Short mmCIF file of C-alpha atoms in Angstrom, two decimals:
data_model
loop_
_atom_site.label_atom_id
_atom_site.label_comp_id
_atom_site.label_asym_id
_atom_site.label_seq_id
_atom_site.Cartn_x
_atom_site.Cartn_y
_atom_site.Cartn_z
CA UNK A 1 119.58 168.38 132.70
CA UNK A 2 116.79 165.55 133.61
CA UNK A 3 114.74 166.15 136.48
CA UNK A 4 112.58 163.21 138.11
CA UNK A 5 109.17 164.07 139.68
CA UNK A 6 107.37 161.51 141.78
CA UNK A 7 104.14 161.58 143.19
CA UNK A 8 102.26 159.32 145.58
CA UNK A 9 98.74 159.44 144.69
CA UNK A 10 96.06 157.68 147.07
CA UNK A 11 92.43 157.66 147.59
CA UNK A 12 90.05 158.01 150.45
CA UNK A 13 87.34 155.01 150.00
CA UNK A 14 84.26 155.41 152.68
CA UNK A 15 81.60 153.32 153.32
CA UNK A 16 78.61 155.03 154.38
CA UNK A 17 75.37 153.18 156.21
CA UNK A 18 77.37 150.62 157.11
CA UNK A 19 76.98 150.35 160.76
CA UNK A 20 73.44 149.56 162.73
CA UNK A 21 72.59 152.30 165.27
CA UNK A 22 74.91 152.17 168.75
CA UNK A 23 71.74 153.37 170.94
CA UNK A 24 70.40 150.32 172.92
CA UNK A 25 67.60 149.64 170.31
CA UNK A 26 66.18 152.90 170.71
CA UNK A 27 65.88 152.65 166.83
CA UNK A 28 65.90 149.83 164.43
CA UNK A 29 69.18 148.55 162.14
CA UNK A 30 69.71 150.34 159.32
CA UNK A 31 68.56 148.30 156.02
CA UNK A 32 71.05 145.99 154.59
CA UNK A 33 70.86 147.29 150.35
CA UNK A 34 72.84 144.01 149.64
CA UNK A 35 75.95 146.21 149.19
CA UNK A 36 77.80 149.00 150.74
CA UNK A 37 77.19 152.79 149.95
CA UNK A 38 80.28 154.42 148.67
CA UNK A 39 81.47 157.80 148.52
CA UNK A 40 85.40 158.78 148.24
CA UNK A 41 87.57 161.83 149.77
CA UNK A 42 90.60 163.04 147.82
CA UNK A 43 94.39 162.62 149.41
CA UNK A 44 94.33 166.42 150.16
CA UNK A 45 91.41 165.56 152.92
CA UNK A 46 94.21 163.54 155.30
CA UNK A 47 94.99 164.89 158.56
CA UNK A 48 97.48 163.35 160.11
CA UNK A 49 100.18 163.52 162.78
CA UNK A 50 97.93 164.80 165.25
CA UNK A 51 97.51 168.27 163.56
CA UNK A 52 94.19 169.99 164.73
CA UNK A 53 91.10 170.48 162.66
CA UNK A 54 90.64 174.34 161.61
CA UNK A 55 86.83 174.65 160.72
CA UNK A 56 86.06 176.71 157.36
CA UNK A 57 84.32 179.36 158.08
CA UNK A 58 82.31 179.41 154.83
CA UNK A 59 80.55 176.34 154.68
CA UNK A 60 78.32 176.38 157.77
CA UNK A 61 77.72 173.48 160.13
CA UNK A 62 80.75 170.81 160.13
CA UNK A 63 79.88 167.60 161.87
CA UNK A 64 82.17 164.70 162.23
CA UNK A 65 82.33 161.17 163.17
CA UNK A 66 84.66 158.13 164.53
CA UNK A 67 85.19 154.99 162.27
CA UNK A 68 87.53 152.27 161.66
CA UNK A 69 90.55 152.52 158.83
CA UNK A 70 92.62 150.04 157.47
CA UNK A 71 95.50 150.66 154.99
CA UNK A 72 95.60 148.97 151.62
CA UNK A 73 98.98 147.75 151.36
CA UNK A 74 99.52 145.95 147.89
CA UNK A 75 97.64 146.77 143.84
CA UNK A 76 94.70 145.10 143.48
CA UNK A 77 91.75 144.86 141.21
CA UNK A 78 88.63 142.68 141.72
CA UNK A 79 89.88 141.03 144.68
CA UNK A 80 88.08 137.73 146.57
CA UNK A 81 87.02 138.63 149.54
CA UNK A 82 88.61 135.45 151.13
CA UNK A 83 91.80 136.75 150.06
CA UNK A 84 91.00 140.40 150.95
CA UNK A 85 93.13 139.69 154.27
CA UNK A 86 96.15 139.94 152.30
CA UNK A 87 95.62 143.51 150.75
CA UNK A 88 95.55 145.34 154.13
CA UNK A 89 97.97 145.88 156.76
CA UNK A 90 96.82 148.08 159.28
CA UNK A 91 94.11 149.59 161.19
CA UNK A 92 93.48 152.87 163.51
CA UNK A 93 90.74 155.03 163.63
CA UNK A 94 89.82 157.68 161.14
CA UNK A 95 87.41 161.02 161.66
CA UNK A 96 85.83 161.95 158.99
CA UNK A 97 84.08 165.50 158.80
CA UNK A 98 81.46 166.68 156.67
CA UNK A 99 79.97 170.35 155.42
CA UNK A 100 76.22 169.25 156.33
CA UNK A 101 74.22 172.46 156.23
CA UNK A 102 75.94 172.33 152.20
CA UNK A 103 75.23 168.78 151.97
CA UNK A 104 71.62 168.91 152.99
CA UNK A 105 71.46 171.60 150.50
CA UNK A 106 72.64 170.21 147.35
CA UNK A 107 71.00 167.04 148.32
CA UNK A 108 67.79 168.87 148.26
CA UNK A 109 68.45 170.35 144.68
CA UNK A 110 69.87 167.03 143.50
CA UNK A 111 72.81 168.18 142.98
CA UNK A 112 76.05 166.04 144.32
CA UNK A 113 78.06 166.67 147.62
CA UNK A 114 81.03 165.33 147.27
CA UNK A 115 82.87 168.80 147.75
CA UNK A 116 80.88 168.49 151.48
CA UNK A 117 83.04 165.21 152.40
CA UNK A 118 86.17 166.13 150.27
CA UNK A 119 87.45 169.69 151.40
CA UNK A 120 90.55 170.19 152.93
CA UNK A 121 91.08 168.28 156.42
CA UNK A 122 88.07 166.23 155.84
CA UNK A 123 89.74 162.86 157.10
CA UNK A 124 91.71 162.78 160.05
CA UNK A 125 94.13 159.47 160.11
CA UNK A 126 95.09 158.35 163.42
CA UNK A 127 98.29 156.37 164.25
CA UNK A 128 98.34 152.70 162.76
CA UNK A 129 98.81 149.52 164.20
CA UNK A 130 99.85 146.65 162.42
CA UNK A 131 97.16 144.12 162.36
CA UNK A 132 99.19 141.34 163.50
CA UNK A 133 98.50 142.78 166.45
CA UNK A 134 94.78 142.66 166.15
CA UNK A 135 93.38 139.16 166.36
CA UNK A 136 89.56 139.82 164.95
CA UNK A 137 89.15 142.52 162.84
CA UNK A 138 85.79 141.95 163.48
CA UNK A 139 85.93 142.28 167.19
CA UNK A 140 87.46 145.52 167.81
CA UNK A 141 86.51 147.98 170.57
CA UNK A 142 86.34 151.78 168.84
CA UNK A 143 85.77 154.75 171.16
CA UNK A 144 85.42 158.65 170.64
CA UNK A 145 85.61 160.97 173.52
CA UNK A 146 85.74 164.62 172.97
CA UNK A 147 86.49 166.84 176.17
CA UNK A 148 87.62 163.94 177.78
CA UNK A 149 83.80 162.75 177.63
CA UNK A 150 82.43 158.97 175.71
CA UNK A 151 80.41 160.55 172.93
CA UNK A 152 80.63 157.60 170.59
CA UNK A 153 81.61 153.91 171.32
CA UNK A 154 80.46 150.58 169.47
CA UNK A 155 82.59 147.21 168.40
CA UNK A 156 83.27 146.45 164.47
CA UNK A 157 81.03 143.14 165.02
CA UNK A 158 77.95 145.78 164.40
CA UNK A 159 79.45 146.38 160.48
CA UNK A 160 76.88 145.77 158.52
CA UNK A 161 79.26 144.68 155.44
CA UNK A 162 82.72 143.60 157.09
CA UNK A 163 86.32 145.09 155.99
CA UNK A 164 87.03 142.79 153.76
CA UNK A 165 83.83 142.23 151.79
CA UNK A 166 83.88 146.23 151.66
CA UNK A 167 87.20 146.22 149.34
CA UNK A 168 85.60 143.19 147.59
CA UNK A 169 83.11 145.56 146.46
CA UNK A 170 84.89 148.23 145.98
CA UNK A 171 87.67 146.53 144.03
CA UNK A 172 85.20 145.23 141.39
CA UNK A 173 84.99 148.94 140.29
CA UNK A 174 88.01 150.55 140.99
CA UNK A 175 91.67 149.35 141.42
CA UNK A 176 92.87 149.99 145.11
CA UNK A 177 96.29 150.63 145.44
CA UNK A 178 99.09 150.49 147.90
CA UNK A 179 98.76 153.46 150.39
CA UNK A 180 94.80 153.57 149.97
CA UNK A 181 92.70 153.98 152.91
CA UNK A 182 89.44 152.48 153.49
CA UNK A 183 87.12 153.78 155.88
CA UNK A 184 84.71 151.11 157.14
CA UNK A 185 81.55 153.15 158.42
CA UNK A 186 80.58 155.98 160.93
CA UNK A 187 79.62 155.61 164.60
CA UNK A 188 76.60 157.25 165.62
CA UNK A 189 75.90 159.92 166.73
CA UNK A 190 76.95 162.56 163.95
CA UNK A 191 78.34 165.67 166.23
CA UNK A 192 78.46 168.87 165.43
CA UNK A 193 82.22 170.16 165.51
CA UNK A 194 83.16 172.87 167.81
CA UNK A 195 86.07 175.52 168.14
CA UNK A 196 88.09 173.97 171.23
CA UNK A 197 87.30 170.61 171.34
CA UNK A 198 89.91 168.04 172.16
CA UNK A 199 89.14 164.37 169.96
CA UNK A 200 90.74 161.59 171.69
CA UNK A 201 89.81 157.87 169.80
CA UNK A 202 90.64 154.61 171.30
CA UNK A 203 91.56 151.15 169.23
CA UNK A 204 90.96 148.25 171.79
CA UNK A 205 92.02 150.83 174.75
CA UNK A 206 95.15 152.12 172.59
CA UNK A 207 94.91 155.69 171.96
CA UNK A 208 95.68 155.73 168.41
CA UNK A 209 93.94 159.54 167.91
CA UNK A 210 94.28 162.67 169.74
CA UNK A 211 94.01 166.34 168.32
CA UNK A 212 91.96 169.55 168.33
CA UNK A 213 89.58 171.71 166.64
CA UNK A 214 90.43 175.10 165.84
#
């Protein structure tokens, strides 16, 4: 007897530093290094579905922020950013949590943190929206509110390096393939997750994310 095994395998691709601060010039851009910073989650960090977040209780202060996703959609390996377009087809909003108290840490010991960005439930995926429906990437309204109050809020035009020059970069090392995710940069402020908080994030006014944290 023959059995068949398949297995999806996908990757998280972030961008960090890629957004200039959302705080009415109370602080100056971030600098522009010429490329993006990235740092990658494992498939076993996706929340979805609207599940809620349970915090670990082992790894001290969690703090999370809002950012745009889009879905890679076809294989593709060192990809023109003028045809980067055609390897995505859809957006929502992503949260992505990290361990800081552990990252700050290890970063002080120089020692990596990618376990602080990759545990379990470390990237919340919120419902997608085909971007046929979403004239300028480039021009989209995000917005977190948590306990029903604006905590975050900024357009994608702030980006420092735009969607598709991100998987231009990121192709060039690594092939993406069909069911990647690529999340595009954090909104500021970083806040602290906290048992009972309710996360609702808004795409252009849709709300395309909604859970808890436990």
């Amino acid at each position: 007897m023959c059995f068949l095994s398949i297995f999806v395998l996908m990757k998280i691709v972030c961008a960090g530093e890629n957004r200039r601060q959302d705080n009415n010039g109370a602080f100056e851009p971030l600098i522009d290094t010429g490329c993006p910073t990235i740092y990658m989650k494992p498939d076993s960090c996706i929340l979805r579905n609207r599940k809620p977040f349970f915090i670990p209780d082992h790894m001290g202060r969690i703090d999370f922020s809002c950012q745009l996703a889009v879905r890679i959609n076809r294989l593709g390996k060192s990809i023109s950013e003028r045809f980067a377009s055609r390897y995505w087809d859809a957006v929502t909003l992503g949260i992505d949590f990290v361990a800081s108290d552990l990252k700050n840490k290890l970063a002080e010991n120089g020692l990596p943190w990618d376990i602080c960005c990759g545990f379990d439930g470390a990237a919340v995926i919120g419902d997608w929206i085909d971007k046929d429906r979403m004239e300028d990437i480039q021009n989209l309204d995000l917005r977190l509110d948590v306990d029903n109050s604006t905590i975050q809020s900024s357009n994608t035009c702030n980006m420092i390096h735009s969607v598709d020059s991100i998987i231009e970069y990121v192709s060039r090392f690594c092939t993406l393939k069909t069911g990647d995710i690529i999340f595009s940069g954090a909104l500021n402020p970083l806040t602290e997750a906290v048992i009972g908080q309710h996360l609702q994030g808004y795409l252009n006014g849709v709300n395309v994310l909604d859970f808890h944290v436990r």
